[in-house]
PDB file of C-alpha atoms in Angstrom:
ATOM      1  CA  UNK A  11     101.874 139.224  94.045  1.00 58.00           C
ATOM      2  CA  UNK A  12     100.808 136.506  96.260  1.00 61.00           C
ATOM      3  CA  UNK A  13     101.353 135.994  99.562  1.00 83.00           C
ATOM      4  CA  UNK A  14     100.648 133.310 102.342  1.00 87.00           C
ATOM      5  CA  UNK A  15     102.257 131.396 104.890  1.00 94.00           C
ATOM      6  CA  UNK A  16     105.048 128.381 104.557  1.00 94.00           C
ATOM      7  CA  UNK A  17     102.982 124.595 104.446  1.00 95.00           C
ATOM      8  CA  UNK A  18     106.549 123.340 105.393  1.00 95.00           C
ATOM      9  CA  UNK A  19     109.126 123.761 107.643  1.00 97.00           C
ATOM     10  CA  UNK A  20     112.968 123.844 106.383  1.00 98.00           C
ATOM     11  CA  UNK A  21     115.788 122.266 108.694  1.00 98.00           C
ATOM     12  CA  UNK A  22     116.637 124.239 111.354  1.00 98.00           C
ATOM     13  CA  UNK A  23     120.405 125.005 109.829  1.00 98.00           C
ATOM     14  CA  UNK A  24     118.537 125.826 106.239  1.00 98.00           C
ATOM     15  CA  UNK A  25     115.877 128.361 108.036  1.00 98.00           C
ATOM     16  CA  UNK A  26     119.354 129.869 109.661  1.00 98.00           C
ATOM     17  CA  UNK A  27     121.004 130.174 106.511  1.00 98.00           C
ATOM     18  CA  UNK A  28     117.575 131.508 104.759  1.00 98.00           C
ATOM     19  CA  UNK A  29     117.283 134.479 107.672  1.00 98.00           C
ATOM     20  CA  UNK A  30     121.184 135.627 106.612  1.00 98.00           C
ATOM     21  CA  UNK A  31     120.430 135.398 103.349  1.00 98.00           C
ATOM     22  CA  UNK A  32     117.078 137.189 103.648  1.00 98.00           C
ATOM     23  CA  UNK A  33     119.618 140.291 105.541  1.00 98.00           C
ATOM     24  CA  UNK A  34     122.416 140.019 103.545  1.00 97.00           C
ATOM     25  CA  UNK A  35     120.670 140.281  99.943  1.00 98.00           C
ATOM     26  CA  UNK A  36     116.850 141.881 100.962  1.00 98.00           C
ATOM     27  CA  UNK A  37     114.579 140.869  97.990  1.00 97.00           C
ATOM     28  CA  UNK A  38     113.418 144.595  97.920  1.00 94.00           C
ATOM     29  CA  UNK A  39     116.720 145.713  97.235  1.00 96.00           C
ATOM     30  CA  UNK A  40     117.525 142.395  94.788  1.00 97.00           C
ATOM     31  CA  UNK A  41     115.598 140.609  92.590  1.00 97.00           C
ATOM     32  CA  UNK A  42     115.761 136.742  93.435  1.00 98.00           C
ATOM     33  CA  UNK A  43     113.696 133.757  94.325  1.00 98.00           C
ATOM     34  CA  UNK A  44     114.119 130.657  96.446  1.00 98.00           C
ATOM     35  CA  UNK A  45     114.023 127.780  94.054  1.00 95.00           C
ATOM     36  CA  UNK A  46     114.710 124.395  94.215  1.00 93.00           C
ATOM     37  CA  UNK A  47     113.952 122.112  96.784  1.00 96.00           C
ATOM     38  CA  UNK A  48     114.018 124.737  99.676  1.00 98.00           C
ATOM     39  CA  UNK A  49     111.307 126.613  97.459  1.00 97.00           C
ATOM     40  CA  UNK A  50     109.387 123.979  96.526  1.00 97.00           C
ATOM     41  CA  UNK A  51     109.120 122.546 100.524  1.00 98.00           C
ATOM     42  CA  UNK A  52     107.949 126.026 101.676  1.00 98.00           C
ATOM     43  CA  UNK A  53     104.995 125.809  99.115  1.00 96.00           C
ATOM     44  CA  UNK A  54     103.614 121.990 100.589  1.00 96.00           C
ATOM     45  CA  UNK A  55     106.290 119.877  98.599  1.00 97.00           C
ATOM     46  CA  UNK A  56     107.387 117.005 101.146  1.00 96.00           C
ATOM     47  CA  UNK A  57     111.255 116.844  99.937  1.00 95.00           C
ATOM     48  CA  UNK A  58     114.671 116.584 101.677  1.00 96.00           C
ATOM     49  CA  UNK A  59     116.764 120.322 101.380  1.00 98.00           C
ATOM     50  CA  UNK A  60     120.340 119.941 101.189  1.00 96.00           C
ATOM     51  CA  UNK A  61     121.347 123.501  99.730  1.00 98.00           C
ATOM     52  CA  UNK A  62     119.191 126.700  99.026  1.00 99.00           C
ATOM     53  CA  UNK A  63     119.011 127.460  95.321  1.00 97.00           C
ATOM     54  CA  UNK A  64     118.893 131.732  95.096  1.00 98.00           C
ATOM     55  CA  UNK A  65     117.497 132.342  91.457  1.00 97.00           C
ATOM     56  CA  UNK A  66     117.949 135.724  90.288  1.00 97.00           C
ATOM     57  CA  UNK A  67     119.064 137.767  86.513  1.00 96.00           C
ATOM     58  CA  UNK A  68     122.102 138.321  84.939  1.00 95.00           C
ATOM     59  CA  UNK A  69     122.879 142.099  86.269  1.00 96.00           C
ATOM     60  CA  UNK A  70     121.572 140.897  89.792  1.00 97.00           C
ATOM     61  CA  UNK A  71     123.611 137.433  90.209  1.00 98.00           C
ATOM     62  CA  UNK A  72     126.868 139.526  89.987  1.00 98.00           C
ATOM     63  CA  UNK A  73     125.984 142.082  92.559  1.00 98.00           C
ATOM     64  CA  UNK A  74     124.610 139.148  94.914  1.00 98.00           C
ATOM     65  CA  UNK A  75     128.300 137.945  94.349  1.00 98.00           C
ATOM     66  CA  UNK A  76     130.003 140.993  95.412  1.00 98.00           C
ATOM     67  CA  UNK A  77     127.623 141.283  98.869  1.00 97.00           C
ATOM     68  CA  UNK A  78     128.489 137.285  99.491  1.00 98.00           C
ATOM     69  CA  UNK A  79     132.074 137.918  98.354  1.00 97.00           C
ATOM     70  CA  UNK A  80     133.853 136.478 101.653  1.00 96.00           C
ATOM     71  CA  UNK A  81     131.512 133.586 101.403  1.00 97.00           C
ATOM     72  CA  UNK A  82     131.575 132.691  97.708  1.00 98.00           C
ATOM     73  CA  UNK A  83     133.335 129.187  96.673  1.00 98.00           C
ATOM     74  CA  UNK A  84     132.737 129.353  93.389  1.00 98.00           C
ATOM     75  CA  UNK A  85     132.939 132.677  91.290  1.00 98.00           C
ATOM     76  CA  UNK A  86     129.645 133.225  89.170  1.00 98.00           C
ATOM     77  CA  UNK A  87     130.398 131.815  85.604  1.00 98.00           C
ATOM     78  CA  UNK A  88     128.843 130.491  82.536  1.00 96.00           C
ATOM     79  CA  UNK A  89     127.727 126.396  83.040  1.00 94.00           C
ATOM     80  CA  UNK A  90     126.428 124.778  80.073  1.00 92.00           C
ATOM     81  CA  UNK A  91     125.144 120.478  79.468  1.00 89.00           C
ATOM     82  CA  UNK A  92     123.532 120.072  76.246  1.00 87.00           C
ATOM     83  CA  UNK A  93     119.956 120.705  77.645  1.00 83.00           C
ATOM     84  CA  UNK A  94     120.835 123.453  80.284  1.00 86.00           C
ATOM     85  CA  UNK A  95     122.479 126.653  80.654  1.00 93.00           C
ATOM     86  CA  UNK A  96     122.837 129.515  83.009  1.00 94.00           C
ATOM     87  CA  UNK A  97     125.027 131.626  85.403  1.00 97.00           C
ATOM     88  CA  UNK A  98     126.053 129.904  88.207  1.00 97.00           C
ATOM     89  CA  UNK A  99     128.041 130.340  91.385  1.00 98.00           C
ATOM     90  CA  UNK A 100     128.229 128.646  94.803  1.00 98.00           C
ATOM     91  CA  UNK A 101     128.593 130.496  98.065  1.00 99.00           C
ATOM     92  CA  UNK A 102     128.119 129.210 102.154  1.00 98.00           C
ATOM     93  CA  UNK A 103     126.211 130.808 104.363  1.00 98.00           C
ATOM     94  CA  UNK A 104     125.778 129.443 108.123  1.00 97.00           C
ATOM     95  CA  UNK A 105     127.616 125.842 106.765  1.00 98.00           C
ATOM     96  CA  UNK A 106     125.053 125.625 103.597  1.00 99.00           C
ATOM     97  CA  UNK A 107     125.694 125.613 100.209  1.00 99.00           C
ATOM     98  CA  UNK A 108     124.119 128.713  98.447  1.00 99.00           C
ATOM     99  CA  UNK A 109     123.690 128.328  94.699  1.00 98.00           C
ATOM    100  CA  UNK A 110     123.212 131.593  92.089  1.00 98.00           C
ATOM    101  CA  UNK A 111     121.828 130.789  89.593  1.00 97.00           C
ATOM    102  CA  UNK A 112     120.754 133.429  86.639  1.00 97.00           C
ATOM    103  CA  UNK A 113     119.610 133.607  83.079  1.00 93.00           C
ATOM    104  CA  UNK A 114     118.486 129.593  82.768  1.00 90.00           C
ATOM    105  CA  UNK A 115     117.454 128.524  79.810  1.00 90.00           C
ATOM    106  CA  UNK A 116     116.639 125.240  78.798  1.00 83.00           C
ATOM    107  CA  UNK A 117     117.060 123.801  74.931  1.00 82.00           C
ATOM    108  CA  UNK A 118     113.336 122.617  73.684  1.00 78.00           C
ATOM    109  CA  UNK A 119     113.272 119.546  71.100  1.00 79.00           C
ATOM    110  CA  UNK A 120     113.145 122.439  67.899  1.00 85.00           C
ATOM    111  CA  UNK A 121     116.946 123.433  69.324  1.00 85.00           C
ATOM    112  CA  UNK A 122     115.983 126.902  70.310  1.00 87.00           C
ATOM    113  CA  UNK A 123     116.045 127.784  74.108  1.00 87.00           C
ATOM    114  CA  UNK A 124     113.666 129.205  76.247  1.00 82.00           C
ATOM    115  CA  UNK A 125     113.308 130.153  80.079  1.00 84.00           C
ATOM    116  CA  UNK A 126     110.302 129.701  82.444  1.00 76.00           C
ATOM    117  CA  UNK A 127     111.689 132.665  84.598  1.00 86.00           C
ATOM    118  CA  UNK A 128     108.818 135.161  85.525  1.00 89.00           C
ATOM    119  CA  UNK A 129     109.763 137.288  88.007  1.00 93.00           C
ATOM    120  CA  UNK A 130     105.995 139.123  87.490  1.00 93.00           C
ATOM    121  CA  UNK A 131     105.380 136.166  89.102  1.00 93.00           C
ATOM    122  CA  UNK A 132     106.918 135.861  92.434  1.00 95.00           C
ATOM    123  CA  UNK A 133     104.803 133.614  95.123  1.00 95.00           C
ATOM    124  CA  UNK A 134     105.845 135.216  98.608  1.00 97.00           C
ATOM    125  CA  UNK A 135     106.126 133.038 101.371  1.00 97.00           C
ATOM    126  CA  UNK A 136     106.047 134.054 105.350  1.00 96.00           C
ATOM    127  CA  UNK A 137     108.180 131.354 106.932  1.00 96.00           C
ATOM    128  CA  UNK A 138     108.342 132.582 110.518  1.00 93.00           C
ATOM    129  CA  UNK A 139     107.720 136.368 109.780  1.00 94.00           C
ATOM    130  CA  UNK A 140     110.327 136.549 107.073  1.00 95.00           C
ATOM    131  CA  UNK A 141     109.302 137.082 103.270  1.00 96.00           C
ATOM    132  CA  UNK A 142     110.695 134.696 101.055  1.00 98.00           C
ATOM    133  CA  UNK A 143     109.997 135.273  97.488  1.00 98.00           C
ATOM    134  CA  UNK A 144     109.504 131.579  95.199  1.00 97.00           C
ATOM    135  CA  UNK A 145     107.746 131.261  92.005  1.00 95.00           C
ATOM    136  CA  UNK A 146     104.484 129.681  91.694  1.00 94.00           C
ATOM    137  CA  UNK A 147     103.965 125.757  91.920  1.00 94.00           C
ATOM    138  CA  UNK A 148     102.744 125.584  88.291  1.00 94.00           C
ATOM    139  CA  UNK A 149     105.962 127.327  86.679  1.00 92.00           C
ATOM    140  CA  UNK A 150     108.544 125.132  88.750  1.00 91.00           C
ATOM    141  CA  UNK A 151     106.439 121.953  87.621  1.00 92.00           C
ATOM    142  CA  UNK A 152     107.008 123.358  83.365  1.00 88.00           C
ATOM    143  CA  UNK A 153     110.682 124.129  84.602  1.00 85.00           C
ATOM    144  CA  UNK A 154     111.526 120.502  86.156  1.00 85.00           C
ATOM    145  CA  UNK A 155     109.665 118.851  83.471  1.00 85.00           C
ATOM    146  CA  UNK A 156     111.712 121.258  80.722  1.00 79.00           C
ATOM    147  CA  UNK A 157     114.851 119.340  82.780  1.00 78.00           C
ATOM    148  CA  UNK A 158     113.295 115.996  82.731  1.00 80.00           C
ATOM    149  CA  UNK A 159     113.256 115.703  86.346  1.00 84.00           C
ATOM    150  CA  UNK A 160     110.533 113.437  86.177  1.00 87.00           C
ATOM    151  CA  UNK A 161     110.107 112.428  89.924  1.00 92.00           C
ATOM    152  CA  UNK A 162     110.168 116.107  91.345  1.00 91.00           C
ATOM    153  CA  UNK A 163     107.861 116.749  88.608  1.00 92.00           C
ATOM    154  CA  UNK A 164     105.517 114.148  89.930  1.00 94.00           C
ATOM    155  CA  UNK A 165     106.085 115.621  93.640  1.00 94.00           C
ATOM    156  CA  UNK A 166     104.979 118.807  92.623  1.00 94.00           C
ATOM    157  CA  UNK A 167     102.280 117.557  90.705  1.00 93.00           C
ATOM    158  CA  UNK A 168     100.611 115.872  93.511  1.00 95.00           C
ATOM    159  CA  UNK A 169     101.865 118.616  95.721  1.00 92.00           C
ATOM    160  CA  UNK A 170      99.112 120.583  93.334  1.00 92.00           C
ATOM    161  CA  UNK A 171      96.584 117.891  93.215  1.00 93.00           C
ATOM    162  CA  UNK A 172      96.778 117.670  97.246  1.00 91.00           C
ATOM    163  CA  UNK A 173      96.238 121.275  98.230  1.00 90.00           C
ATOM    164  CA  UNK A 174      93.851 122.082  94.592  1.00 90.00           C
ATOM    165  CA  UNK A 175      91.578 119.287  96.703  1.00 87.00           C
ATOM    166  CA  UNK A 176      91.692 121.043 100.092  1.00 78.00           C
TER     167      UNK A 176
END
């Protein structure tokens, strides 16, 4: 389990948000992660946050939805594109849009699916004195290029390069 400290700061509304979140579901009592851009910034990736992406299992997503029951807008269900698929809901915390997200998969060109979810793996962050738990760099870089999200691949990438240097 790694630990060290946040390279960037979140908006001051996200950070809010985060510090509910980090009361409401403690990651010692649930398994999750911070993912997406929110995740990524903490670790050194210079990115805009709109929303905090909460990535978790399938038997944890629906108790997360029960404790944010009076915030959720969208009820935990099974989303599906042809390259994609997971659990997902959407709650609001402090005015910003919480995503749940468990069980992702993503299809490979052979038609089977596979996940890059490690929780073994969890990367914990001190933003501030809180613990935030995020997965490594390197498995969020196989994860966005499993997508094809080819330009935060290429942030993260150099995000890599950058601190691999210093």
């Amino acid at each position: 389990m790694t630990e060290h400290f946040a390279l960037l700061e979140l908006p001051v509304p996200h950070t809010r948000a985060l510090t509910a979140l980090l009361k409401l579901i403690p990651p010692d009592e649930f398994l999750w992660a911070l993912t997406g851009s929110a995740g990524l910034r903490l670790k050194g990736v210079d990115m805009p946050v709109h929303d905090l992406d909460i990535q978790t299992d399938e038997k944890t997503v629906y108790l997360i939805e029960q404790r944010l029951a009076g915030s959720m807008k969208t009820a935990v269900q099974l989303w599906e594109s042809p390259g994609m698929r997971s659990l997902d809901g959407k709650a609001e915390v402090e005015g910003i849009e919480i995503e749940l997200l468990a069980n992702i998969a993503h299809k490979t060109p052979d038609g089977t699916w596979r996940t890059y979810t490690d929780f073994s793996r969890l990367v914990w962050v001190d933003l501030h004195g809180l613990r935030v738990p995020t997965f490594p760099l390197e498995d969020e870089l196989e994860a966005y290029e499993a997508m094809g999200r080819s330009e935060k691949a290429a942030l993260i990438r150099k995000t890599l390069v950058s601190l691999s240097n210093s």
